[in-house]
mmCIF file of C-alpha atoms and ligand atoms in Angstrom:
data_model
loop_
_atom_site.group_PDB
_atom_site.id
_atom_site.type_symbol
_atom_site.label_atom_id
_atom_site.label_comp_id
_atom_site.label_asym_id
_atom_site.label_seq_id
_atom_site.Cartn_x
_atom_site.Cartn_y
_atom_site.Cartn_z
ATOM 1 C CA UNK G 21 109.003 110.673 110.092
ATOM 2 C CA UNK G 22 110.090 108.175 112.109
ATOM 3 C CA UNK G 23 112.483 105.019 111.536
ATOM 4 C CA UNK G 24 110.733 101.935 111.169
ATOM 5 C CA UNK G 25 112.339 100.928 114.501
ATOM 6 C CA UNK G 26 110.902 103.949 116.532
ATOM 7 C CA UNK G 27 107.368 103.359 114.641
ATOM 8 C CA UNK G 28 107.385 99.762 116.136
ATOM 9 C CA UNK G 29 108.731 101.113 119.382
ATOM 10 C CA UNK G 30 105.536 103.646 119.155
ATOM 11 C CA UNK G 31 102.770 101.385 118.021
ATOM 12 C CA UNK G 32 103.639 98.108 120.151
ATOM 13 C CA UNK G 33 100.785 96.617 122.268
ATOM 14 C CA UNK G 34 102.181 93.108 122.965
ATOM 15 C CA UNK G 35 103.513 92.015 126.479
ATOM 16 C CA UNK G 36 106.954 91.655 125.221
ATOM 17 C CA UNK G 37 106.952 95.598 123.762
ATOM 18 C CA UNK G 38 108.102 98.177 125.844
ATOM 19 C CA UNK G 39 104.847 100.185 124.477
ATOM 20 C CA UNK G 40 102.680 97.451 125.777
ATOM 21 C CA UNK G 41 104.617 97.555 128.952
ATOM 22 C CA UNK G 42 103.519 100.955 129.132
ATOM 23 C CA UNK G 43 100.033 100.419 127.955
ATOM 24 C CA UNK G 44 99.443 97.978 130.578
ATOM 25 C CA UNK G 45 99.866 100.554 133.514
ATOM 26 C CA UNK G 46 96.159 101.607 132.785
ATOM 27 C CA UNK G 47 92.901 100.555 133.210
ATOM 28 C CA UNK G 48 90.726 100.042 129.842
ATOM 29 C CA UNK G 49 87.176 99.269 129.471
ATOM 30 C CA UNK G 50 86.941 96.252 127.490
ATOM 31 C CA UNK G 51 82.981 95.642 127.781
ATOM 32 C CA UNK G 52 80.117 97.016 128.426
ATOM 33 C CA UNK G 53 77.854 95.702 131.389
ATOM 34 C CA UNK G 54 75.140 94.528 129.072
ATOM 35 C CA UNK G 55 77.596 92.184 127.373
ATOM 36 C CA UNK G 56 77.242 89.519 130.438
ATOM 37 C CA UNK G 57 73.292 89.909 130.629
ATOM 38 C CA UNK G 58 72.413 87.390 128.466
ATOM 39 C CA UNK G 59 75.387 85.223 128.351
ATOM 40 C CA UNK G 60 78.094 84.660 131.461
ATOM 41 C CA UNK G 61 81.071 84.832 129.240
ATOM 42 C CA UNK G 62 82.412 86.838 126.525
ATOM 43 C CA UNK G 63 85.715 86.825 124.313
ATOM 44 C CA UNK G 64 87.714 89.843 124.500
ATOM 45 C CA UNK G 65 90.973 90.552 122.717
ATOM 46 C CA UNK G 66 92.988 93.306 124.836
ATOM 47 C CA UNK G 67 96.453 94.671 124.159
ATOM 48 C CA UNK G 68 96.961 91.589 122.034
ATOM 49 C CA UNK G 69 95.973 89.090 124.707
ATOM 50 C CA UNK G 70 92.893 86.393 123.823
ATOM 51 C CA UNK G 71 90.900 86.592 127.173
ATOM 52 C CA UNK G 72 87.571 85.463 128.699
ATOM 53 C CA UNK G 73 85.350 88.079 130.808
ATOM 54 C CA UNK G 74 82.949 85.844 132.680
ATOM 55 C CA UNK G 75 80.389 86.266 135.751
ATOM 56 C CA UNK G 76 80.011 83.606 138.198
ATOM 57 C CA UNK G 77 76.777 82.795 140.043
ATOM 58 C CA UNK G 78 78.108 84.388 142.860
ATOM 59 C CA UNK G 79 78.374 87.681 141.002
ATOM 60 C CA UNK G 80 82.015 87.902 140.691
ATOM 61 C CA UNK G 81 83.340 88.887 137.368
ATOM 62 C CA UNK G 82 86.598 87.379 136.391
ATOM 63 C CA UNK G 83 88.916 87.952 133.277
ATOM 64 C CA UNK G 84 90.912 84.464 132.558
ATOM 65 C CA UNK G 85 93.206 83.548 129.637
ATOM 66 C CA UNK G 86 90.905 82.194 126.839
ATOM 67 C CA UNK G 87 92.693 78.832 126.611
ATOM 68 C CA UNK G 88 92.094 76.441 129.534
ATOM 69 C CA UNK G 89 95.749 75.183 131.333
ATOM 70 C CA UNK G 90 94.559 71.848 130.989
ATOM 71 C CA UNK G 91 94.511 71.445 127.160
ATOM 72 C CA UNK G 92 93.745 74.526 125.852
ATOM 73 C CA UNK G 93 90.286 74.675 124.890
ATOM 74 C CA UNK G 94 88.479 77.987 125.160
ATOM 75 C CA UNK G 95 87.051 79.158 128.304
ATOM 76 C CA UNK G 96 84.328 81.111 126.411
ATOM 77 C CA UNK G 97 82.271 77.764 126.654
ATOM 78 C CA UNK G 98 82.787 77.420 130.314
ATOM 79 C CA UNK G 99 80.020 76.555 132.546
ATOM 80 C CA UNK G 100 79.906 79.096 135.283
ATOM 81 C CA UNK G 101 78.786 78.398 138.918
ATOM 82 C CA UNK G 102 79.045 79.883 142.406
ATOM 83 C CA UNK G 103 82.997 79.105 142.619
ATOM 84 C CA UNK G 104 83.662 80.124 139.047
ATOM 85 C CA UNK G 105 84.034 78.932 135.899
ATOM 86 C CA UNK G 106 84.414 75.310 134.695
ATOM 87 C CA UNK G 107 86.319 74.504 131.308
ATOM 88 C CA UNK G 108 83.430 72.611 129.281
ATOM 89 C CA UNK G 109 85.822 70.112 127.891
ATOM 90 C CA UNK G 110 86.924 68.343 131.210
ATOM 91 C CA UNK G 111 85.572 70.519 133.869
ATOM 92 C CA UNK G 112 88.768 72.099 135.335
ATOM 93 C CA UNK G 113 87.083 74.916 137.664
ATOM 94 C CA UNK G 114 88.715 78.326 137.900
ATOM 95 C CA UNK G 115 87.979 81.015 140.426
ATOM 96 C CA UNK G 116 88.250 84.716 139.323
ATOM 97 C CA UNK G 117 92.155 84.808 140.338
ATOM 98 C CA UNK G 118 92.769 82.051 138.070
ATOM 99 C CA UNK G 119 92.971 79.277 140.984
ATOM 100 C CA UNK G 120 92.533 75.774 139.692
ATOM 101 C CA UNK G 121 89.920 74.488 142.485
ATOM 102 C CA UNK G 122 89.041 71.034 140.800
ATOM 103 C CA UNK G 123 90.860 69.086 137.952
ATOM 104 C CA UNK G 124 88.165 66.261 137.280
ATOM 105 C CA UNK G 125 87.986 63.320 137.436
ATOM 106 C CA UNK G 126 90.961 62.977 139.615
ATOM 107 C CA UNK G 127 92.340 65.645 141.860
ATOM 108 C CA UNK G 128 95.604 66.586 141.054
ATOM 109 C CA UNK G 129 97.136 68.403 143.973
ATOM 110 C CA UNK G 130 100.660 68.893 141.841
ATOM 111 C CA UNK G 131 98.952 70.752 139.334
ATOM 112 C CA UNK G 132 96.455 72.732 141.380
ATOM 113 C CA UNK G 133 99.314 74.015 143.939
ATOM 114 C CA UNK G 134 101.780 74.410 140.690
ATOM 115 C CA UNK G 135 99.848 75.881 137.970
ATOM 116 C CA UNK G 136 97.654 78.978 137.599
ATOM 117 C CA UNK G 137 95.325 80.182 134.689
ATOM 118 C CA UNK G 138 96.538 83.947 133.816
ATOM 119 C CA UNK G 139 94.040 86.441 135.552
ATOM 120 C CA UNK G 140 93.490 89.843 135.741
ATOM 121 C CA UNK G 141 91.801 92.285 137.956
ATOM 122 C CA UNK G 142 88.193 93.831 136.559
ATOM 123 C CA UNK G 143 86.252 96.451 137.851
ATOM 124 C CA UNK G 144 82.940 97.651 136.819
ATOM 125 C CA UNK G 145 82.606 101.241 136.751
ATOM 126 C CA UNK G 146 80.323 103.785 134.293
ATOM 127 C CA UNK G 147 78.342 101.088 132.770
ATOM 128 C CA UNK G 148 81.728 99.120 131.860
ATOM 129 C CA UNK G 149 83.814 96.322 132.882
ATOM 130 C CA UNK G 150 87.329 97.596 132.975
ATOM 131 C CA UNK G 151 90.492 95.478 132.627
ATOM 132 C CA UNK G 152 94.082 96.077 134.292
ATOM 133 C CA UNK G 153 96.860 93.811 132.637
ATOM 134 C CA UNK G 154 99.983 95.320 134.598
ATOM 135 C CA UNK G 155 101.789 94.585 137.410
ATOM 136 C CA UNK G 156 100.375 94.667 140.925
ATOM 137 C CA UNK G 157 99.117 96.421 142.851
ATOM 138 C CA UNK G 158 96.927 98.156 140.324
ATOM 139 C CA UNK G 159 96.583 102.101 140.476
ATOM 140 C CA UNK G 160 93.030 103.665 140.377
ATOM 141 C CA UNK G 161 90.871 104.312 137.363
ATOM 142 C CA UNK G 162 91.285 108.317 137.091
ATOM 143 C CA UNK G 163 88.734 110.250 138.575
ATOM 144 C CA UNK G 164 88.067 111.865 135.225
ATOM 145 C CA UNK G 165 85.394 114.866 135.640
ATOM 146 C CA UNK G 166 83.335 113.153 132.599
ATOM 147 C CA UNK G 167 83.520 109.896 134.300
ATOM 148 C CA UNK G 168 82.654 110.805 137.879
ATOM 149 C CA UNK G 169 80.828 113.938 138.363
ATOM 150 C CA UNK G 170 77.702 113.745 140.035
ATOM 151 C CA UNK G 171 75.375 116.301 138.534
ATOM 152 C CA UNK G 172 74.257 114.789 135.268
ATOM 153 C CA UNK G 173 73.855 111.432 133.514
ATOM 154 C CA UNK G 174 76.226 109.444 131.580
ATOM 155 C CA UNK G 175 75.473 107.098 128.453
ATOM 156 C CA UNK G 176 77.618 105.138 126.350
ATOM 157 C CA UNK G 177 78.497 104.658 122.676
ATOM 158 C CA UNK G 178 80.421 102.023 121.388
ATOM 159 C CA UNK G 179 82.087 102.767 117.927
ATOM 160 C CA UNK G 180 82.513 99.555 115.411
ATOM 161 C CA UNK G 181 85.924 98.070 115.762
ATOM 162 C CA UNK G 182 88.745 99.958 113.613
ATOM 163 C CA UNK G 183 90.936 97.982 111.431
ATOM 164 C CA UNK G 184 94.232 99.988 112.497
ATOM 165 C CA UNK G 185 96.903 100.547 115.363
ATOM 166 C CA UNK G 186 95.413 103.083 118.170
ATOM 167 C CA UNK G 187 98.055 105.598 117.713
ATOM 168 C CA UNK G 188 96.564 106.646 114.789
ATOM 169 C CA UNK G 189 93.194 107.346 116.241
ATOM 170 C CA UNK G 190 95.106 109.084 119.200
ATOM 171 C CA UNK G 191 97.320 111.102 117.170
ATOM 172 C CA UNK G 192 94.113 112.335 115.516
ATOM 173 C CA UNK G 193 93.577 113.693 118.723
ATOM 174 C CA UNK G 194 96.299 116.316 118.530
ATOM 175 C CA UNK G 195 95.600 117.129 115.028
ATOM 176 C CA UNK G 196 93.239 120.222 115.085
ATOM 177 C CA UNK G 197 93.305 120.928 111.602
ATOM 178 C CA UNK G 198 91.683 118.010 110.039
ATOM 179 C CA UNK G 199 88.639 118.944 111.809
ATOM 180 C CA UNK G 200 88.149 121.910 109.502
ATOM 181 C CA UNK G 201 88.949 119.984 106.561
ATOM 182 C CA UNK G 202 88.228 116.733 106.675
ATOM 183 C CA UNK G 203 85.198 117.505 108.197
ATOM 184 C CA UNK G 204 84.079 120.335 105.937
ATOM 185 C CA UNK G 205 81.158 118.566 104.558
ATOM 186 C CA UNK G 206 80.020 116.111 107.349
ATOM 187 C CA UNK G 207 76.369 115.950 107.129
ATOM 188 C CA UNK G 208 75.650 118.360 110.394
ATOM 189 C CA UNK G 209 77.255 121.265 108.350
ATOM 190 C CA UNK G 210 74.915 123.630 107.057
ATOM 191 C CA UNK G 211 77.180 126.155 105.086
ATOM 192 C CA UNK G 212 79.524 124.848 102.560
ATOM 193 C CA UNK G 213 83.858 126.369 102.130
ATOM 194 C CA UNK G 214 84.836 128.476 99.627
ATOM 195 C CA UNK G 215 86.971 125.697 98.262
ATOM 196 C CA UNK G 216 87.571 122.108 99.629
ATOM 197 C CA UNK G 217 91.118 122.445 99.827
ATOM 198 C CA UNK G 218 90.960 124.668 102.939
ATOM 199 C CA UNK G 219 87.566 123.775 104.053
ATOM 200 C CA UNK G 220 86.987 125.962 107.158
ATOM 201 C CA UNK G 221 90.194 125.993 108.485
ATOM 202 C CA UNK G 222 90.470 129.684 107.712
ATOM 203 C CA UNK G 223 87.986 130.182 110.860
ATOM 204 C CA UNK G 224 90.775 129.177 112.926
ATOM 205 C CA UNK G 225 93.840 131.375 113.798
ATOM 206 C CA UNK G 226 95.989 129.268 115.570
ATOM 207 C CA UNK G 227 96.466 126.374 118.049
ATOM 208 C CA UNK G 228 98.069 125.377 121.049
ATOM 209 C CA UNK G 229 99.193 122.327 123.057
ATOM 210 C CA UNK G 230 100.126 123.506 126.840
ATOM 211 C CA UNK G 231 101.120 120.530 128.893
ATOM 212 C CA UNK G 232 98.563 119.427 132.008
ATOM 213 C CA UNK G 233 99.445 117.217 134.834
ATOM 214 C CA UNK G 234 97.287 114.257 133.069
ATOM 215 C CA UNK G 235 98.582 114.958 129.547
ATOM 216 C CA UNK G 236 98.238 117.618 126.697
ATOM 217 C CA UNK G 237 95.379 120.791 126.119
ATOM 218 C CA UNK G 238 94.591 121.164 122.558
ATOM 219 C CA UNK G 239 93.558 124.749 122.365
ATOM 220 C CA UNK G 240 91.933 125.927 119.245
ATOM 221 C CA UNK G 241 91.715 129.406 118.448
ATOM 222 C CA UNK G 242 89.168 130.951 116.507
ATOM 223 C CA UNK G 243 88.712 134.726 114.587
ATOM 224 C CA UNK G 244 85.896 135.563 117.228
ATOM 225 C CA UNK G 245 88.505 135.047 119.862
ATOM 226 C CA UNK G 246 86.583 131.754 121.091
ATOM 227 C CA UNK G 247 89.427 128.968 122.325
ATOM 228 C CA UNK G 248 88.039 125.432 121.898
ATOM 229 C CA UNK G 249 89.663 123.142 124.140
ATOM 230 C CA UNK G 250 90.155 119.498 123.832
ATOM 231 C CA UNK G 251 91.859 117.924 126.706
ATOM 232 C CA UNK G 252 93.903 114.456 126.239
ATOM 233 C CA UNK G 253 94.490 112.371 129.033
ATOM 234 C CA UNK G 254 97.727 110.416 128.482
ATOM 235 C CA UNK G 255 97.784 107.574 126.794
ATOM 236 C CA UNK G 256 94.602 107.403 125.308
ATOM 237 C CA UNK G 257 91.646 109.335 126.217
ATOM 238 C CA UNK G 258 90.192 112.822 124.277
ATOM 239 C CA UNK G 259 87.520 114.805 125.438
ATOM 240 C CA UNK G 260 85.242 116.835 123.113
ATOM 241 C CA UNK G 261 82.482 118.395 124.268
ATOM 242 C CA UNK G 262 80.931 116.443 126.969
ATOM 243 C CA UNK G 263 82.168 113.117 125.935
ATOM 244 C CA UNK G 264 85.442 111.352 126.158
ATOM 245 C CA UNK G 265 86.552 109.053 123.494
ATOM 246 C CA UNK G 266 88.600 106.226 125.061
ATOM 247 C CA UNK G 267 90.614 104.377 122.528
ATOM 248 C CA UNK G 268 91.119 100.897 123.421
ATOM 249 C CA UNK G 269 93.848 98.753 121.612
ATOM 250 C CA UNK G 270 92.251 95.558 121.023
ATOM 251 C CA UNK G 271 96.049 94.363 119.339
ATOM 252 C CA UNK G 272 98.466 95.724 117.289
ATOM 253 C CA UNK G 273 96.175 96.396 114.183
ATOM 254 C CA UNK G 274 92.793 96.722 115.884
ATOM 255 C CA UNK G 275 91.026 99.599 117.711
ATOM 256 C CA UNK G 276 87.837 99.646 119.787
ATOM 257 C CA UNK G 277 86.478 103.283 120.826
ATOM 258 C CA UNK G 278 84.000 103.453 124.156
ATOM 259 C CA UNK G 279 82.988 106.888 124.155
ATOM 260 C CA UNK G 280 81.379 108.152 127.451
ATOM 261 C CA UNK G 281 79.037 111.070 127.256
ATOM 262 C CA UNK G 282 78.046 113.130 130.672
ATOM 263 C CA UNK G 283 74.669 114.946 130.257
ATOM 264 C CA UNK G 284 74.853 117.559 132.891
ATOM 265 C CA UNK G 285 71.701 118.495 134.542
ATOM 266 C CA UNK G 286 70.467 122.137 133.825
ATOM 267 C CA UNK G 287 69.949 122.581 137.538
ATOM 268 C CA UNK G 288 72.671 120.911 138.967
ATOM 269 C CA UNK G 289 70.369 117.886 139.974
ATOM 270 C CA UNK G 290 72.625 115.575 141.864
ATOM 271 C CA UNK G 291 72.539 111.787 140.584
ATOM 272 C CA UNK G 292 73.320 109.067 142.740
ATOM 273 C CA UNK G 293 72.872 106.020 140.777
ATOM 274 C CA UNK G 294 75.653 103.540 140.899
ATOM 275 C CA UNK G 295 75.868 103.796 137.433
ATOM 276 C CA UNK G 296 76.859 99.780 136.975
ATOM 277 C CA UNK G 297 74.751 99.878 133.923
ATOM 278 C CA UNK G 298 74.212 102.881 131.327
ATOM 279 C CA UNK G 299 72.052 103.066 128.359
ATOM 280 C CA UNK G 300 74.443 101.795 125.577
ATOM 281 C CA UNK G 301 74.499 102.275 121.832
ATOM 282 C CA UNK G 302 76.604 100.453 119.348
ATOM 283 C CA UNK G 303 77.437 102.177 116.083
ATOM 284 C CA UNK G 304 76.731 100.611 112.913
ATOM 285 C CA UNK G 305 79.654 100.076 110.551
ATOM 286 C CA UNK G 306 81.277 102.925 109.107
ATOM 287 C CA UNK G 307 82.166 101.174 105.929
ATOM 288 C CA UNK G 308 80.475 98.569 103.516
ATOM 289 C CA UNK G 309 81.618 95.717 103.178
ATOM 290 C CA UNK G 310 82.014 96.106 107.102
ATOM 291 C CA UNK G 311 84.786 93.112 107.312
ATOM 292 C CA UNK G 312 87.264 94.142 104.514
ATOM 293 C CA UNK G 313 90.301 96.209 104.788
ATOM 294 C CA UNK G 314 91.398 99.010 102.696
ATOM 295 C CA UNK G 315 91.108 99.169 99.518
ATOM 296 C CA UNK G 316 88.510 96.440 99.310
ATOM 297 C CA UNK G 317 86.365 98.270 101.504
ATOM 298 C CA UNK G 318 84.688 102.033 101.503
ATOM 299 C CA UNK G 319 83.892 104.313 104.106
ATOM 300 C CA UNK G 320 80.407 105.908 104.266
ATOM 301 C CA UNK G 321 82.179 109.190 104.812
ATOM 302 C CA UNK G 322 78.881 111.128 105.756
ATOM 303 C CA UNK G 323 79.520 111.576 109.305
ATOM 304 C CA UNK G 324 82.659 112.741 111.493
ATOM 305 C CA UNK G 325 83.542 109.168 112.918
ATOM 306 C CA UNK G 326 83.256 107.659 109.408
ATOM 307 C CA UNK G 327 85.328 110.115 107.963
ATOM 308 C CA UNK G 328 87.571 109.627 110.850
ATOM 309 C CA UNK G 329 87.826 106.100 110.405
ATOM 310 C CA UNK G 330 88.309 106.095 106.623
ATOM 311 C CA UNK G 331 91.614 108.486 107.335
ATOM 312 C CA UNK G 332 92.987 106.265 110.132
ATOM 313 C CA UNK G 333 92.425 103.103 108.289
ATOM 314 C CA UNK G 334 93.350 104.274 104.583
ATOM 315 C CA UNK G 335 96.873 105.460 106.657
ATOM 316 C CA UNK G 336 97.415 101.332 107.006
ATOM 317 C CA UNK G 337 96.907 98.581 109.742
ATOM 318 C CA UNK G 338 99.955 100.715 110.978
ATOM 319 C CA UNK G 339 100.650 103.683 109.551
ATOM 320 C CA UNK G 340 104.048 103.878 107.688
ATOM 321 C CA UNK G 341 105.840 106.690 109.657
ATOM 322 C CA UNK G 342 109.159 106.218 108.132
ATOM 323 C CA UNK G 343 107.353 107.567 104.547
ATOM 324 C CA UNK G 344 105.430 110.600 106.089
ATOM 325 C CA UNK G 345 106.175 113.984 105.926
ATOM 326 C CA UNK G 346 105.270 116.103 108.792
ATOM 327 C CA UNK G 347 104.740 119.631 108.192
ATOM 328 C CA UNK G 348 104.358 122.649 110.985
ATOM 329 C CA UNK G 349 100.790 121.947 111.824
ATOM 330 C CA UNK G 350 101.638 118.347 113.030
ATOM 331 C CA UNK G 351 103.547 119.331 115.947
ATOM 332 C CA UNK G 352 100.660 118.058 118.488
ATOM 333 C CA UNK G 353 101.369 114.703 116.645
ATOM 334 C CA UNK G 354 105.043 114.743 117.335
ATOM 335 C CA UNK G 355 104.428 115.933 120.942
ATOM 336 C CA UNK G 356 102.156 113.086 121.292
ATOM 337 C CA UNK G 357 104.815 110.566 119.811
ATOM 338 C CA UNK G 358 107.703 112.053 122.182
ATOM 339 C CA UNK G 359 105.277 111.791 125.231
ATOM 340 C CA UNK G 360 104.929 107.935 124.431
ATOM 341 C CA UNK G 361 108.701 107.472 124.071
ATOM 342 C CA UNK G 362 109.440 109.446 127.301
ATOM 343 C CA UNK G 363 106.696 107.634 129.170
ATOM 344 C CA UNK G 364 108.243 104.196 127.671
ATOM 345 C CA UNK G 365 111.367 105.305 129.390
ATOM 346 C CA UNK G 366 109.963 106.133 132.725
ATOM 347 C CA UNK G 367 108.213 102.728 133.154
ATOM 348 C CA UNK G 368 111.609 100.944 132.253
ATOM 349 C CA UNK G 369 113.518 103.066 134.702
ATOM 350 C CA UNK G 370 110.812 101.453 137.404
ATOM 351 C CA UNK G 371 108.650 104.707 137.526
ATOM 352 C CA UNK G 372 104.957 105.251 137.242
ATOM 353 C CA UNK G 373 104.286 106.771 133.770
ATOM 354 C CA UNK G 374 102.051 110.061 133.370
ATOM 355 C CA UNK G 375 98.290 109.985 134.501
ATOM 356 C CA UNK G 376 98.706 106.891 136.595
ATOM 357 C CA UNK G 377 96.533 107.595 139.875
ATOM 358 C CA UNK G 378 97.545 105.610 142.912
ATOM 359 C CA UNK G 379 95.116 107.249 145.251
ATOM 360 C CA UNK G 380 91.402 106.366 144.655
ATOM 361 C CA UNK G 381 90.651 109.112 146.093
ATOM 362 C CA UNK G 382 92.784 111.710 144.401
ATOM 363 C CA UNK G 383 90.993 115.069 143.504
ATOM 364 C CA UNK G 384 88.905 115.044 140.594
ATOM 365 C CA UNK G 385 90.504 116.023 137.043
ATOM 366 C CA UNK G 386 88.905 119.006 135.984
ATOM 367 C CA UNK G 387 89.301 119.157 132.410
ATOM 368 C CA UNK G 388 86.895 122.288 131.866
ATOM 369 C CA UNK G 389 83.588 120.530 131.260
ATOM 370 C CA UNK G 390 81.834 123.024 132.413
ATOM 371 C CA UNK G 391 82.981 125.598 130.332
ATOM 372 C CA UNK G 392 82.774 123.286 127.435
ATOM 373 C CA UNK G 393 79.332 122.665 127.874
ATOM 374 C CA UNK G 394 78.001 125.913 129.138
ATOM 375 C CA UNK G 395 80.133 128.832 127.498
ATOM 376 C CA UNK G 396 80.084 127.926 123.790
ATOM 377 C CA UNK G 397 76.078 129.318 123.314
ATOM 378 C CA UNK G 398 76.800 132.902 124.511
ATOM 379 C CA UNK G 399 79.670 133.012 121.797
ATOM 380 C CA UNK G 400 77.356 131.713 118.972
ATOM 381 C CA UNK G 401 78.970 128.595 118.632
ATOM 382 C CA UNK G 402 77.011 125.716 117.870
ATOM 383 C CA UNK G 403 77.833 122.457 119.223
ATOM 384 C CA UNK G 404 77.772 120.670 115.786
ATOM 385 C CA UNK G 405 78.731 123.676 113.500
ATOM 386 C CA UNK G 406 81.887 125.954 113.098
ATOM 387 C CA UNK G 407 80.771 128.401 110.245
ATOM 388 C CA UNK G 408 78.730 130.214 112.766
ATOM 389 C CA UNK G 409 81.947 130.758 114.762
ATOM 390 C CA UNK G 410 82.761 133.763 112.603
ATOM 391 C CA UNK G 411 80.231 133.718 109.521
ATOM 392 C CA UNK G 412 83.774 134.881 107.639
ATOM 393 C CA UNK G 413 85.371 132.743 105.270
ATOM 394 C CA UNK G 414 88.828 133.722 103.428
ATOM 395 C CA UNK G 415 88.373 133.911 99.967
ATOM 396 C CA UNK G 416 89.724 131.971 97.462
ATOM 397 C CA UNK G 417 93.092 133.746 96.150
ATOM 398 C CA UNK G 418 94.195 135.161 99.375
ATOM 399 C CA UNK G 419 96.093 131.468 100.216
ATOM 400 C CA UNK G 420 99.578 132.890 100.227
ATOM 401 C CA UNK G 421 98.770 135.679 103.032
ATOM 402 C CA UNK G 422 97.077 132.786 104.961
ATOM 403 C CA UNK G 423 99.988 130.633 104.622
ATOM 404 C CA UNK G 424 102.167 132.917 106.538
ATOM 405 C CA UNK G 425 100.136 132.866 109.331
ATOM 406 C CA UNK G 426 100.341 129.492 109.644
ATOM 407 C CA UNK G 427 104.012 128.904 109.007
ATOM 408 C CA UNK G 428 104.805 129.818 112.459
ATOM 409 C CA UNK G 429 106.751 127.141 113.983
ATOM 410 C CA UNK G 430 108.815 124.319 113.014
ATOM 411 C CA UNK G 431 108.111 120.708 113.297
ATOM 412 C CA UNK G 432 109.417 118.328 115.494
ATOM 413 C CA UNK G 433 110.531 114.751 115.160
HETATM 414 S S1 FES H 293 90.601 71.354 128.128
HETATM 415 FE FE1 FES H 293 90.021 72.797 129.811
HETATM 416 S S2 FES H 293 89.462 71.079 131.317
HETATM 417 FE FE2 FES H 293 90.182 69.789 129.411
HETATM 418 FE FE1 FE2 H 294 87.881 114.065 113.119
#
C-alpha cells in the first residue's frame, strides 16, 4: 500500500514531476519508421508532452513541440522542405533543433534571436524513432542483447494504446504468479487446471528477484528444476523469451508498448542490415468498444496481452494503491516501486539513475537471451505452454499445504 502522495510520486510522467524527471533520463521509442513513409509528419504524445515528429526533405528527422511559437497552430500540418518544417498557418520555418529560420512576411530578427521552438533529439534505431526529452548531453540507447545482437533478425509489434498509467504495466513484469493464474485459459494452452482459483500456479515452486547491473531479474522456479528468467531493464523494459516489451508512457493515463522480437538464426548467420526499417505489425484493439474505458468496454480475454490489458485497465487509469493489500508474493512489485523512488532521489541529487549508459560502445547487456531461446526445449518446456513443464498438478483439497510453501517472506511496503 502507498499513500496518495506516494502514488502520485510513483506515477508522474510530466516534466514538472519527480518521476517525470527520472523518465526524462531515458530514450523511448515513439514511432515506427513506417509512420513517416507516407506522411512527413506525425503527432506524438510522449511523457505528457504534445509533439510533432517530422522528416524534412534533406532526410533529417526532428521532434518539435506541437504548437507553433507564433500563434499556436499545430505543426502536424506543417509543410516540410529542405531546411525544415514550415508552419502551415503563416509559414514560420523551423529546423530540427527548433531554430526559427524565417518569420514571414517580415523577417523579425528580435523573435528569431530570442525564441526557440522546443525541440528534442531523435534517433532511428531497430525500425523505430526514439526520443530523448531530458537534459543534454543525451546518454546512449542501451546495447541490450535483444536490440543489438547480429546473429538474427528483428521485427516489431505495436500493441494498442492502453488506457492506464505505465507503472501498472511494469508492475506486472515483477508479478510472476499472475502468469499461471490470469493466463491459465489463454488460447494457446492445451491443458486445463484442476481449479480456476489456483490455475497452474503449483507448477511453480518459487521465485526470486536478484538485482542486476541494469535492473531486476525475475527467476521463476518450476517443479522440474527449470528456472525461467525474465530480466527487467529499469525502468520500463521487460524481456520474455526472445522479445522485449518496451512500456512507453504516453501521458499520465496512457501507455503504448513497442515489442521488439529477436529471431536468432539457427546457424549463427550474421545479419548486417542497418535495420532502420523492420517488419512491423499493429495489434488490433484488445477490447470492444475499443475507445471506451472500463466499465463501459469489455476486454476480449482470449490472449495473454488481452488478459493483461484487462487487468491493468480495470485497476483504474491510475491504480488506487492507497487501497490495495499487498501480500507475500507481491514483493517484486514492492521492489520495483522502491527502485523508482530510489532513482528519483538519485536524479534529484544530480546523479545518473540506474541503467543510463553514457558510452555508446559499452559492452552488450547480456540478459541470457541464448539460454532463453535454446535451453527450454531440452527440458520439454514449450515456449507457449506451462503445463508440459511438470505434468503434475496439485489436486484440489491440498491447498493448505501449498499455501505454507508460498508464505515464505513478508511483503515490503
Ligand atoms: S501560427 Fe504558425 S506561423 Fe503563425
Ligand atoms: Fe501477463
